[in-house]
Every structure is written in C-alpha cells, then in structure tokens.
Amino acid sequence: MATDTKDQIGTADDAAILHTLATPDESELARLDAWWRANNYLTVGQIYLRGNPLLREPLRPEHVKPRLLGHWGTSPGLSLIYAHVSRLIRLTGQQAIYLAGPGHGGPALVAAGYLEGTYSEIYPEVGQDEAGMLRLFRQFSSPGGIPSHVSVTTPGSIHEGGELGYVLVHAFGAVMDNPDLLAVAVVGDGEAETGPLEGSWKGVSFLNPTRDGAVLPILHLNGAKIAGPTVLARKDPAEVRALFEGHGYDVLEVDCADLPGSHHRFAATLAQAWGRIRAIQQAARDGDWDGSRPRWPLVVLRSPKGWTGPEEVDGVKVTGSWRSHQVPLSGVRDNPEHLAILESWLRSYRPAELFDGAGAPVETVRDLPPRGDLRMSASPHANGGLLTRELDLPDYRDYAVDVPTPAKLRVESTRRLGELLRDVYRRNPDTFRLFCPDETNSNRLGAVFEVSDRAFMEQVTDADVAIGRDGRVMEVLSEHNCHGWLEGYTLTGRHGMFATYEAFAMVSASQTVQHGKWLQEARHLPWRAKVPSLNILLTSTAWRNDHNGFSHQGPGLIQVVLTQRGDIARIYLPPDANCLLSVADHCLRSRSYINLIVIDKQPQLQWLSMPDAMAHCAQGAGIWEWAGTDDGGTDPDIVLACAGDVVTMETVAAAQILRERLPGMKVRVVNVVDLMTLVRPKDHPHGMSPTLFTELFTDTVDVVFAFHGYPGAIHQLVHGRPDADRFRVRGFVEQGTTTTPFDMTVRNRTSRYHLVLDAMNNARRLPRGAAELGRWCEQQLARHEAYVVEHLEDMPEVRDWSLGDWAPRG
C-alpha cells in the first residue's frame, strides 16, 4: 500500500521511494486507472451533457447541450499525466503545480480539481454529488458559466494556455527563487510550433538547482492539431531526441496507447525523471556540485489524440487524428447513431464503479491524490497572492536628484532607478528580480550588478563581466522569455520588473494583453489573492532612438495597455528622475495591476525637486506655474500640455519662446505624469474629478497637447470631457529614421517651433508680434533642416537648451 505523507516515507532512502514510484502494485494501478477513467468521464460530460449526469437512464437528445463546445483531443493525455503526478506527490510530499500548455484541455483540468475536492471547496454550489456534477457539466462553455480553457477560474492554474506558446516561460518563472517547487509543464505538439515556445527551451540555461525549483517539461506528442499533423510528431524520434538533447535536456521517452501497460511505463518514466531532479538538487544543495549546468530531464510522451474516445464516426477515423481535436461527435441531438456512440463512449468509463449512489467519487478515486495544499488544484503556489511577502523597499527619496531650479541639470534618470533597484535586490534576496533582454547596462540600470550577477548556467569565460551561476539578474535576448518569466514569478507571489527597449515591447505585447485578461478575471474571484503587479519599464524610447533608426522607434505598447480595463491598466510618463523614483516606488508596492512606465535613458533635463515630484505624481497631473505666463486668476489664452520626457522639454521650451517673444500672451503649462488621470472618473479609478480637470485645462480654452505616443491616445482619453474637440494633439506619427534627437521632434511636428505655431493658431487672442514670431519659427525650422545636414548634429541653441538664467514664475 502506498503511503500518504512525506513523514511516513522520510526514513526510507531515495532508492526505495523511487522503486515504489516506478512499480505501482495492483491497488495503485486500480487507483490510477479509476481516477483516470473518472476524469475522462467528467471531461466528456462537460463537453456534452446538460442532464442525466450519471447515466441513470438511457441517454436522450434533451440530455445533450444545444451548443457543443470544448476540446477533447488533448484531454485524456493531460488527465493521464495529472493522475501520475498526483500519485508522485502523495508518495513523496513534493510541492508541485501543473501547467497545461494545451489550454484547450480545460475540461480535463476542471475535472481534476473537482475530483480532488478543491473545486467544491471554492465553489460550494458545485458539490461532489449528482446535483453538483450536473452543475459542473452545464456550466462548462455555457452562458453564465466558465470558459473552455484552463482559465483563471480553474483552481491550481497560473496558465490559461488559450494563446499558445507560454507554458515553459511561466513554468520557469514560477520556480525561480522557489527551491521546493516542481512545475510540471505539459507542452502540446501544436504549441511546440509557436515562436515563443521554440525560444523557451533555453530556460534550463538560467536555472540554479541550489536556490531554484525544477521544471519538468512533458512534450505531449499526440500527432495532430486542429486540422492536420504536427511537425514534431511526424519527425523521426531520433531527430526529436537529438533536438532536445542539443538544448541540454536528458530526454526520456514513453509511448502510451494500451492499458494497463501505459500506466506501468509512465509511472516508471516519471519516477526516473523525478529521481534525476532530486539527485541534481541534492548534489547542488549538499555542496557536491561542480557548478556546471545540469542536464534536467524532459519527457516525450506519445499517445493517441482523443485516446479512449470513438475510434470511428461515420466510417472516418477519429481517435488518433485531428478529427478528435474539438468535439468528435457533432449533431448528437439530431442524429440517433451519434447519440448512441456518445452513450457507449460515456459508459465505457464505467461510471457506476467511479461514483457512488449520491454521485460522489468512490474511495478508490478519492485516494489517489494527496491531501490539503499538496493537491495541485489547491497549491498556494498557484494562488501566489497567498504567499506574497511585502517587498522591503528603501526610501526612494534617498536617491533623489537635487533640483534647486528647473531645467538646468541633466541626469540619466533611469540610472537613479538602477541604484534603487540595486538596494531592492540587496534587501530582498529571494523575492525580487529584474528581467531584461540583454539591455540592463544599456538602459542605465547597471547598478544592480553591484549586488548580483546575471544568471547564467552555461560556460563562463574570464572575459565575462557580472555573469555567473549565482546571479539573479535575468538577461536573455528574448522579450517573450523575460516577460513570461516575470509573469510566472509574480503569479507565484514574488516581485519584479521587466525592462526593455520601447519599440520591442511590442514583441511580447500579446503577453501583456493576456496577462491583463487574467488579472481582470481574477478580480471577480474572491478566492484569488492579489499578486504583485506586472511592472514594465520602457526606455530607449522612440524619441531618443535617433541613432538606431526607424526600426527602434515605436511607442505602441502605450496604445495596447490603454485597451485594458481601467481596474487593471496604469500608464506613467515621468518627466524626470525624481518623478520616476516616486512612480517606481508606487508600482513596486502595488498588486494585480499592469504598470507601464515610459522614460528615456539618455541625459535629460530635470524639472522637479523631490517634494514637488512627490506631490505632482500623487495628483497625476498639474500646472507648472513656473513654466507659463498664466497668472492663475483667469483663463489663459492657450494651454500647453505635455506627457512624456522629450515632449515635456519641447513644451517648456515653447512656453519660454512665447514668454520672451509674446509677453502679453497668457500661456498655461500642464504636465501629465499619470496618463489615466485624463479619463473620466467613471471610466478609470485614476480619472481626475471634473473640478480638477477644469482647473487644469479649463472648459473652453484650446489645448495644444504634446504627447510621447500616438496622438489618438489622448483623443481617446479625453473623450467625454468638456469640448474634447479643443484638444490639438501632437505626438509620434511614424516619422523616423537615423537622425538627430531634435530632428525626430521636427519630423513628427512636436518640436518647440511647431508647438509655438500651434499655440498661436489656436489661441483665443493674439497679441502684437504674433505674425513675426510665426515667420521666425518657420525660419528656425528651415535653418534646422540645413544645419543638421551640414553639421550632422543639432543647432547649439537646441542641443544645449536649458532655462538658463531665466527666472521662473512661482
């Protein structure tokens, strides 16, 4: 008889444990097979049934759902793996989570949570009885019910798998700084064809067995995707083995198509994999390790797609083909032959042996999984907010830039953030990581290397700098990996930041969207604890990638995050270092948000002292009285607004030109650091009140708004505000090349001269001298065009501009 707790086997040596794992006796085989049959039965029931859940009477058309939705093909393989991993946990006490890459197998994972009892604990209305089973079936892929994927509503899930490709990056992120956790990551062979998944096998090159947990990838080759064969399933097995051995894995292969032989073979393979993981970890943690990258095990499981389902339907092969991918039997309500096949299929699992008279799982089924938090559907690691510890953050004010007056000092703002993150690392040695695609130094965050190397488990040479097996700064030239690792890290309760070049955040933009959907849905589930936020820092921005050219110039992620719901999305455009520090502190403390921070890394003018920056960020937007000529008592002639560091400089420079050349014109300067304050309060919790909006922008005066991103974003944000058509927005309009910094603003018509012209064209009145100033601006633009071609740099008065000795107001 297998034992139930780790304590009971704690005195046995590993060889005895592995032998028990590898050689299940008859009672264990009975448990495995019964649980697997029960899970398959519940899976098919969810796809098809709306009545008669235990087949206590012959199946009739009215027992079948009118709309048949779901995915059967991958489900029996997912259930087989789940059953055997559950047994492993019960025998060893191993903490584990299950990530189903083929997220289409949603009903199989819902069924697993139901059989483990977790589902009924979380959703009491879905009890372990006949009425609860009926509700389980009716709710699946139904209005008012649950989605068809392994979604946020599924206990034990941190990975939906609806958009394929991210299962391994989530798994690797989950085990970083999580030494006791095993992440079982099932990779579907259709999913294995995606770019993100192809690039994620390299996670083993960054996993340290001393302080990290382990990932067990199980490549599930069932041969087909929606409408055709999969590449890896049709390859020679030797080629598949060579591919993954080349990635550095110890490849274990198992074929499952017969019973009970499949249970014997898979149990032996899983025991072998777990034994190798334990050996690697014990050697590393006992000091018996040479530091070289371990060869972690990888299982290649081959099983028929749709295994145990109908072999043929209407004379056409179904099991083992793409036809079993979704719903193998269609038109069941109208086709008596199909209805009979469905009933025979359901009865083949012998439900009367699996569920008692009340509809509850029988003891043989109940006894397979572990108890309590060791159940994969109840693991706290899959509800990471339960494990989240508060970050020990230093006082961000200690990193402040001394700004006695605005726009005189130039500082690389992100370098101050790097100093803050260095000390976050120091204070939080196992709960914080920075993830960056080979750009940490480039983005001026390199201070973190004073306390941590880059993580790297491959060979290290004497020429390498800040690279080693003990590093915890995560650099790999893959936005998908960095983004996904951070997601797995935060969803299991740790904190971090993803920093990347602005344009290339679009590489992983779909991951941002999917994570936002997860957070949105989690907010509606009281049992889901809030997790640390997904913090994204975009630097090397469009406006200062003048040296790299058009490919590096794109602020598109702002637009993407704007589409997320207001209870999730946060977008910050700090104009200087002190505002950046204030914003970063706020984001690192937050929970269950997507925080997007956009600021460049190049030396830039500093505007606000730390006290002023704190007040400015707390409000999200404010009038910079010192920059304008508005006396504050009456409406100005024009409002110059800005959001973003470079366009803020151009706006303040434009205000200075107007002050000096049209002193009679009343100009108000408004800077926005929290972009979502522009939205109405009913549309976003950060939306400023109508009163404050009027105080800043008035209700009638035209606003020339210089924006870091695409102009349409501001029009979207101010929709519904008083006379929104008065906002004239200048921003990035896809005019880019390799050029000078100021020429980027000229090409996109956001330069100080364009803003002055816009201000005069839209002001409610113009004082004397406006025509002359307009001609002067046009002359300056023409002069600029000639100057940059001749001298290959910007005009000195632009390149070296500051407020100089100008005495600011206020």
Tab-separated table of N, CA and C in Angstrom, residues 387-468:
chain	number	residue	atom	x	y	z
A	387	LEU	N	1.080	33.687	-0.896
A	387	LEU	CA	2.471	33.537	-0.477
A	387	LEU	C	3.257	34.845	-0.552
A	388	THR	N	2.654	35.887	-1.104
A	388	THR	CA	3.380	37.125	-1.349
A	388	THR	C	3.826	37.782	-0.056
A	389	ARG	N	5.107	38.108	-0.010
A	389	ARG	CA	5.643	38.909	1.085
A	389	ARG	C	5.850	40.324	0.593
A	390	GLU	N	5.619	41.283	1.490
A	390	GLU	CA	5.852	42.671	1.121
A	390	GLU	C	7.330	42.882	0.809
A	391	LEU	N	7.600	43.643	-0.236
A	391	LEU	CA	8.983	43.997	-0.514
A	391	LEU	C	9.519	44.906	0.585
A	392	ASP	N	10.745	44.686	0.950
A	392	ASP	CA	11.448	45.594	1.855
A	392	ASP	C	12.096	46.657	0.981
A	393	LEU	N	11.414	47.767	0.828
A	393	LEU	CA	11.873	48.812	-0.092
A	393	LEU	C	12.639	49.902	0.649
A	394	PRO	N	13.747	50.342	0.080
A	394	PRO	CA	14.426	51.509	0.659
A	394	PRO	C	13.598	52.763	0.424
A	395	ASP	N	13.934	53.812	1.111
A	395	ASP	CA	13.253	55.088	0.934
A	395	ASP	C	13.711	55.704	-0.385
A	396	TYR	N	12.804	55.766	-1.343
A	396	TYR	CA	13.193	56.247	-2.667
A	396	TYR	C	13.692	57.683	-2.648
A	397	ARG	N	13.334	58.425	-1.613
A	397	ARG	CA	13.798	59.816	-1.526
A	397	ARG	C	15.305	59.895	-1.320
A	398	ASP	N	15.912	58.794	-0.859
A	398	ASP	CA	17.366	58.786	-0.658
A	398	ASP	C	18.127	58.813	-1.977
A	399	TYR	N	17.441	58.589	-3.089
A	399	TYR	CA	18.100	58.547	-4.404
A	399	TYR	C	17.778	59.795	-5.226
A	400	ALA	N	17.224	60.791	-4.560
A	400	ALA	CA	16.727	61.976	-5.254
A	400	ALA	C	17.850	62.749	-5.932
A	401	VAL	N	17.492	63.393	-7.030
A	401	VAL	CA	18.362	64.367	-7.685
A	401	VAL	C	18.080	65.731	-7.068
A	402	ASP	N	19.119	66.446	-6.738
A	402	ASP	CA	18.966	67.801	-6.189
A	402	ASP	C	18.628	68.752	-7.330
A	403	VAL	N	17.421	69.284	-7.310
A	403	VAL	CA	16.948	70.171	-8.377
A	403	VAL	C	16.566	71.506	-7.753
A	404	PRO	N	17.538	72.404	-7.558
A	404	PRO	CA	17.203	73.692	-6.948
A	404	PRO	C	16.335	74.567	-7.835
A	405	THR	N	16.553	74.487	-9.158
A	405	THR	CA	15.717	75.199	-10.128
A	405	THR	C	15.490	74.298	-11.320
A	406	PRO	N	14.371	74.445	-12.012
A	406	PRO	CA	14.060	73.536	-13.126
A	406	PRO	C	14.982	73.745	-14.326
A	407	ALA	N	15.199	72.652	-15.048
A	407	ALA	CA	15.776	72.664	-16.395
A	407	ALA	C	17.162	73.277	-16.467
A	408	LYS	N	18.002	72.940	-15.511
A	408	LYS	CA	19.417	73.319	-15.610
A	408	LYS	C	20.309	72.079	-15.601
A	409	LEU	N	19.967	71.101	-14.755
A	409	LEU	CA	20.786	69.915	-14.580
A	409	LEU	C	20.307	68.812	-15.512
A	410	ARG	N	21.290	68.117	-16.136
A	410	ARG	CA	20.971	66.953	-16.971
A	410	ARG	C	21.439	65.690	-16.261
A	411	VAL	N	20.542	64.691	-16.188
A	411	VAL	CA	20.826	63.439	-15.493
A	411	VAL	C	20.218	62.298	-16.301
A	412	GLU	N	20.882	61.137	-16.291
A	412	GLU	CA	20.267	59.924	-16.823
A	412	GLU	C	19.290	59.401	-15.770
A	413	SER	N	18.040	59.645	-15.972
A	413	SER	CA	17.047	59.374	-14.923
A	413	SER	C	16.994	57.909	-14.537
A	414	THR	N	17.085	57.016	-15.522
A	414	THR	CA	16.968	55.601	-15.192
A	414	THR	C	18.168	55.104	-14.385
A	415	ARG	N	19.284	55.832	-14.416
A	415	ARG	CA	20.421	55.417	-13.592
A	415	ARG	C	20.068	55.518	-12.114
A	416	ARG	N	19.295	56.528	-11.737
A	416	ARG	CA	18.850	56.620	-10.340
A	416	ARG	C	17.917	55.465	-9.985
A	417	LEU	N	17.075	55.080	-10.926
A	417	LEU	CA	16.221	53.920	-10.682
A	417	LEU	C	17.076	52.667	-10.506
A	418	GLY	N	18.136	52.526	-11.297
A	418	GLY	CA	19.024	51.384	-11.145
A	418	GLY	C	19.627	51.309	-9.758
A	419	GLU	N	19.956	52.452	-9.187
A	419	GLU	CA	20.503	52.475	-7.828
A	419	GLU	C	19.447	52.024	-6.815
A	420	LEU	N	18.218	52.452	-7.033
A	420	LEU	CA	17.129	51.998	-6.166
A	420	LEU	C	16.949	50.485	-6.284
A	421	LEU	N	16.926	49.963	-7.520
A	421	LEU	CA	16.727	48.530	-7.725
A	421	LEU	C	17.885	47.727	-7.153
A	422	ARG	N	19.083	48.271	-7.205
A	422	ARG	CA	20.230	47.602	-6.569
A	422	ARG	C	19.939	47.301	-5.106
A	423	ASP	N	19.385	48.277	-4.425
A	423	ASP	CA	19.133	48.091	-2.995
A	423	ASP	C	17.867	47.284	-2.735
A	424	VAL	N	16.959	47.273	-3.695
A	424	VAL	CA	15.825	46.344	-3.595
A	424	VAL	C	16.339	44.915	-3.663
A	425	TYR	N	17.268	44.661	-4.563
A	425	TYR	CA	17.901	43.336	-4.628
A	425	TYR	C	18.564	42.989	-3.294
A	426	ARG	N	19.306	43.943	-2.766
A	426	ARG	CA	20.059	43.687	-1.540
A	426	ARG	C	19.127	43.344	-0.381
A	427	ARG	N	17.984	44.019	-0.303
A	427	ARG	CA	17.064	43.830	0.813
A	427	ARG	C	16.131	42.638	0.610
A	428	ASN	N	16.029	42.152	-0.618
A	428	ASN	CA	15.061	41.094	-0.925
A	428	ASN	C	15.748	40.005	-1.751
A	429	PRO	N	16.603	39.218	-1.103
A	429	PRO	CA	17.455	38.287	-1.855
A	429	PRO	C	16.724	37.125	-2.509
A	430	ASP	N	15.446	36.922	-2.189
A	430	ASP	CA	14.740	35.793	-2.807
A	430	ASP	C	13.318	36.141	-3.240
A	431	THR	N	13.011	37.436	-3.338
A	431	THR	CA	11.639	37.810	-3.725
A	431	THR	C	11.593	38.905	-4.782
A	432	PHE	N	12.727	39.260	-5.375
A	432	PHE	CA	12.712	40.302	-6.413
A	432	PHE	C	13.732	39.977	-7.493
A	433	ARG	N	13.317	40.170	-8.744
A	433	ARG	CA	14.244	40.026	-9.869
A	433	ARG	C	13.916	41.044	-10.962
A	434	LEU	N	14.968	41.447	-11.666
A	434	LEU	CA	14.850	42.284	-12.854
A	434	LEU	C	15.014	41.388	-14.070
A	435	PHE	N	14.130	41.556	-15.050
A	435	PHE	CA	14.147	40.771	-16.277
A	435	PHE	C	14.354	41.724	-17.443
A	436	CYS	N	15.376	41.481	-18.256
A	436	CYS	CA	15.731	42.463	-19.276
A	436	CYS	C	16.413	41.771	-20.452
A	437	PRO	N	16.012	42.048	-21.680
A	437	PRO	CA	16.621	41.387	-22.846
A	437	PRO	C	18.013	41.935	-23.180
A	438	ASP	N	19.019	41.559	-22.388
A	438	ASP	CA	20.408	41.888	-22.700
A	438	ASP	C	20.655	43.401	-22.717
A	439	GLU	N	19.880	44.153	-21.918
A	439	GLU	CA	19.950	45.613	-22.040
A	439	GLU	C	20.033	46.308	-20.690
A	440	THR	N	20.391	45.598	-19.640
A	440	THR	CA	20.380	46.208	-18.315
A	440	THR	C	21.332	47.394	-18.249
A	441	ASN	N	22.558	47.203	-18.703
A	441	ASN	CA	23.504	48.319	-18.721
A	441	ASN	C	23.082	49.389	-19.710
A	442	SER	N	22.634	48.960	-20.874
A	442	SER	CA	22.219	49.920	-21.892
A	442	SER	C	21.113	50.823	-21.372
A	443	ASN	N	20.219	50.259	-20.578
A	443	ASN	CA	19.107	51.037	-20.035
A	443	ASN	C	19.461	51.758	-18.737
A	444	ARG	N	20.753	51.780	-18.421
A	444	ARG	CA	21.301	52.541	-17.282
A	444	ARG	C	20.824	51.987	-15.935
A	445	LEU	N	20.564	50.684	-15.911
A	445	LEU	CA	20.152	50.035	-14.670
A	445	LEU	C	21.283	49.188	-14.087
A	446	GLY	N	22.470	49.379	-14.584
A	446	GLY	CA	23.586	48.510	-14.266
A	446	GLY	C	24.022	48.511	-12.819
A	447	ALA	N	23.540	49.416	-11.999
A	447	ALA	CA	23.903	49.399	-10.577
A	447	ALA	C	23.516	48.086	-9.908
A	448	VAL	N	22.532	47.387	-10.480
A	448	VAL	CA	22.127	46.111	-9.878
A	448	VAL	C	23.278	45.108	-9.884
A	449	PHE	N	24.235	45.282	-10.809
A	449	PHE	CA	25.353	44.344	-10.873
A	449	PHE	C	26.347	44.545	-9.731
A	450	GLU	N	26.135	45.566	-8.951
A	450	GLU	CA	26.957	45.728	-7.755
A	450	GLU	C	26.593	44.691	-6.687
A	451	VAL	N	25.403	44.120	-6.795
A	451	VAL	CA	24.964	43.152	-5.785
A	451	VAL	C	24.583	41.806	-6.379
A	452	SER	N	24.435	41.718	-7.698
A	452	SER	CA	24.056	40.459	-8.313
A	452	SER	C	24.617	40.372	-9.723
A	453	ASP	N	25.116	39.188	-10.079
A	453	ASP	CA	25.487	38.928	-11.461
A	453	ASP	C	24.247	38.631	-12.284
A	454	ARG	N	24.465	38.522	-13.587
A	454	ARG	CA	23.451	37.942	-14.461
A	454	ARG	C	23.418	36.443	-14.219
A	455	ALA	N	22.235	35.884	-14.205
A	455	ALA	CA	22.112	34.435	-14.061
A	455	ALA	C	22.556	33.761	-15.350
A	456	PHE	N	23.383	32.738	-15.219
A	456	PHE	CA	23.852	32.017	-16.408
A	456	PHE	C	24.445	30.690	-15.982
A	457	MET	N	23.923	29.604	-16.546
A	457	MET	CA	24.388	28.270	-16.172
A	457	MET	C	25.240	27.622	-17.250
A	458	GLU	N	25.458	28.323	-18.349
A	458	GLU	CA	26.347	27.789	-19.377
A	458	GLU	C	27.791	28.167	-19.041
A	459	GLN	N	28.711	27.910	-19.951
A	459	GLN	CA	30.118	28.177	-19.693
A	459	GLN	C	30.364	29.669	-19.512
A	460	VAL	N	31.250	29.999	-18.588
A	460	VAL	CA	31.639	31.380	-18.322
A	460	VAL	C	33.142	31.498	-18.550
A	461	THR	N	33.547	32.573	-19.222
A	461	THR	CA	34.966	32.788	-19.510
A	461	THR	C	35.512	33.921	-18.660
A	462	ASP	N	36.825	34.055	-18.661
A	462	ASP	CA	37.468	35.124	-17.886
A	462	ASP	C	37.109	36.505	-18.410
A	463	ALA	N	36.697	36.574	-19.670
A	463	ALA	CA	36.345	37.867	-20.259
A	463	ALA	C	34.936	38.316	-19.890
A	464	ASP	N	34.122	37.426	-19.340
A	464	ASP	CA	32.746	37.780	-18.986
A	464	ASP	C	32.728	38.709	-17.776
A	465	VAL	N	31.740	39.574	-17.749
A	465	VAL	CA	31.586	40.532	-16.657
A	465	VAL	C	30.208	40.342	-16.030
A	466	ALA	N	30.182	40.189	-14.724
A	466	ALA	CA	28.926	40.084	-13.965
A	466	ALA	C	28.025	38.998	-14.516
A	467	ILE	N	28.605	37.826	-14.748
A	467	ILE	CA	27.851	36.677	-15.248
A	467	ILE	C	28.243	35.466	-14.416
A	468	GLY	N	27.263	34.715	-13.947
A	468	GLY	CA	27.599	33.525	-13.191
A	468	GLY	C	26.380	32.772	-12.715
